[in-house]
Amino acid sequence: MGNQVVIAIGTFILLLTGLLLGYVLSQLVLGFLAFNLLTFFGTLSLILIFGTLYYVLFWQLRRDQSRPSTINQGIPNQVDDGISDSYLKNRLIAKLSGDTAAAERLIEQAKETYPGMPENWYCERVLDDLERDRQRE
């Protein structure tokens, strides 16, 4: 939510700066505003503010879109994959009533069937398979 507030405020300031820049430039072109050092630096500062905000906002939007959105049920978003892996393994072992050997065996079978995936994907896959098998019973 914090990024959305920054984007909303930045967009508002960008809009306001763009309107002000357009007004100043139109007054300069129409001749109602004298071109001197003050109007030159004022216009230049408006252009720099507008350009900087434009770049930062679209950089932020592109960065947000390029992030993978992983939604785990009941698992908070975690930066460290090791914590997530151990959480999923513990959940799998708990589903198997503490049988760690069976959990490791199931993960190894999933690795053989689907090679090249991240470690937490295998745990999620085995958990999903167990859930599906238990619903069939």
XYZ file of C-alpha atoms in Angstrom:
137
model
C 0.000 0.000 0.000
C 2.916 2.356 0.639
C 3.978 2.263 -2.997
C 0.460 3.120 -4.129
C 0.430 6.237 -1.927
C 3.810 7.341 -3.300
C 2.592 6.785 -6.859
C -0.662 8.686 -6.213
C 1.101 11.683 -4.609
C 3.800 11.678 -7.277
C 1.183 11.594 -10.026
C -0.646 14.546 -8.449
C 2.573 16.571 -8.193
C 3.494 15.583 -11.754
C 0.108 16.779 -12.995
C 0.381 20.049 -11.072
C 3.933 20.666 -12.280
C 2.944 19.867 -15.857
C 0.048 22.321 -15.730
C 2.250 25.033 -14.235
C 4.973 24.386 -16.810
C 2.449 24.522 -19.642
C 1.028 27.803 -18.326
C 4.467 29.433 -17.959
C 5.571 28.297 -21.418
C 2.341 29.513 -23.016
C 2.721 32.912 -21.349
C 6.296 33.134 -22.585
C 5.300 32.234 -26.150
C 2.355 34.631 -26.167
C 4.550 37.426 -24.874
C 2.611 38.105 -21.651
C 5.606 37.070 -19.572
C 8.962 38.741 -20.068
C 11.872 36.411 -20.735
C 14.589 37.171 -18.210
C 16.911 35.246 -15.904
C 14.147 34.594 -13.343
C 11.707 33.115 -15.860
C 14.523 31.109 -17.468
C 15.557 29.448 -14.189
C 11.937 29.022 -13.104
C 11.065 27.269 -16.346
C 14.221 25.180 -16.209
C 13.433 24.078 -12.641
C 9.876 23.139 -13.652
C 11.249 21.063 -16.542
C 13.719 19.309 -14.219
C 11.032 18.605 -11.593
C 8.638 17.333 -14.252
C 11.278 15.110 -15.879
C 12.529 13.701 -12.582
C 9.045 12.862 -11.322
C 8.123 11.333 -14.673
C 11.212 9.125 -14.627
C 10.827 8.084 -10.962
C 7.127 7.276 -11.257
C 7.468 5.130 -14.331
C 10.577 3.465 -12.920
C 8.555 2.613 -9.788
C 5.641 1.278 -11.837
C 7.939 -0.830 -14.014
C 9.715 -2.180 -10.926
C 6.392 -3.151 -9.340
C 5.266 -4.929 -12.506
C 8.510 -6.867 -12.881
C 8.323 -8.289 -9.359
C 6.932 -11.819 -9.265
C 3.785 -11.913 -7.203
C 3.844 -15.117 -5.192
C 0.787 -15.604 -3.088
C 1.161 -18.368 -0.547
C -1.833 -19.391 1.481
C -1.278 -18.316 5.059
C 2.397 -17.515 4.503
C 3.474 -13.869 4.797
C 5.662 -12.542 1.979
C 9.229 -13.256 3.011
C 12.433 -11.969 1.520
C 14.551 -14.946 2.531
C 13.687 -18.072 0.545
C 15.365 -20.250 3.181
C 12.704 -19.344 5.731
C 9.954 -20.073 3.245
C 11.532 -23.417 2.302
C 11.812 -24.542 5.907
C 8.254 -23.432 6.611
C 6.937 -25.453 3.688
C 9.038 -28.494 4.632
C 7.788 -28.318 8.214
C 4.227 -28.086 6.943
C 4.799 -31.120 4.710
C 6.335 -33.120 7.554
C 3.383 -32.206 9.783
C 0.970 -33.441 7.081
C 2.873 -36.732 7.039
C 2.623 -37.052 10.846
C 6.299 -36.296 11.400
C 7.708 -38.723 8.802
C 10.702 -36.744 7.504
C 11.992 -39.629 5.384
C 8.686 -39.804 3.492
C 8.719 -36.030 3.002
C 12.249 -36.129 1.577
C 11.318 -39.066 -0.642
C 8.267 -37.246 -2.028
C 10.326 -34.109 -2.689
C 12.981 -36.166 -4.500
C 10.283 -37.824 -6.645
C 8.920 -34.393 -7.543
C 12.456 -33.228 -8.433
C 12.865 -36.181 -10.782
C 9.477 -35.580 -12.391
C 9.857 -31.785 -12.697
C 13.575 -30.907 -12.859
C 14.902 -27.373 -12.604
C 12.284 -25.826 -10.332
C 12.979 -23.894 -7.088
C 13.082 -25.861 -3.852
C 9.927 -24.300 -2.402
C 8.020 -25.184 -5.600
C 8.640 -28.889 -4.953
C 7.340 -28.588 -1.394
C 4.242 -26.755 -2.600
C 3.712 -29.365 -5.323
C 3.932 -32.264 -2.853
C 1.605 -30.473 -0.427
C -0.925 -29.890 -3.220
C -0.678 -33.538 -4.299
C -1.255 -34.712 -0.726
C -4.288 -32.432 -0.368
C -5.726 -33.689 -3.639
C -5.154 -37.343 -2.626
C -6.786 -36.800 0.770
C -9.841 -35.178 -0.829
C -10.312 -38.227 -3.049
C -10.412 -40.562 -0.035
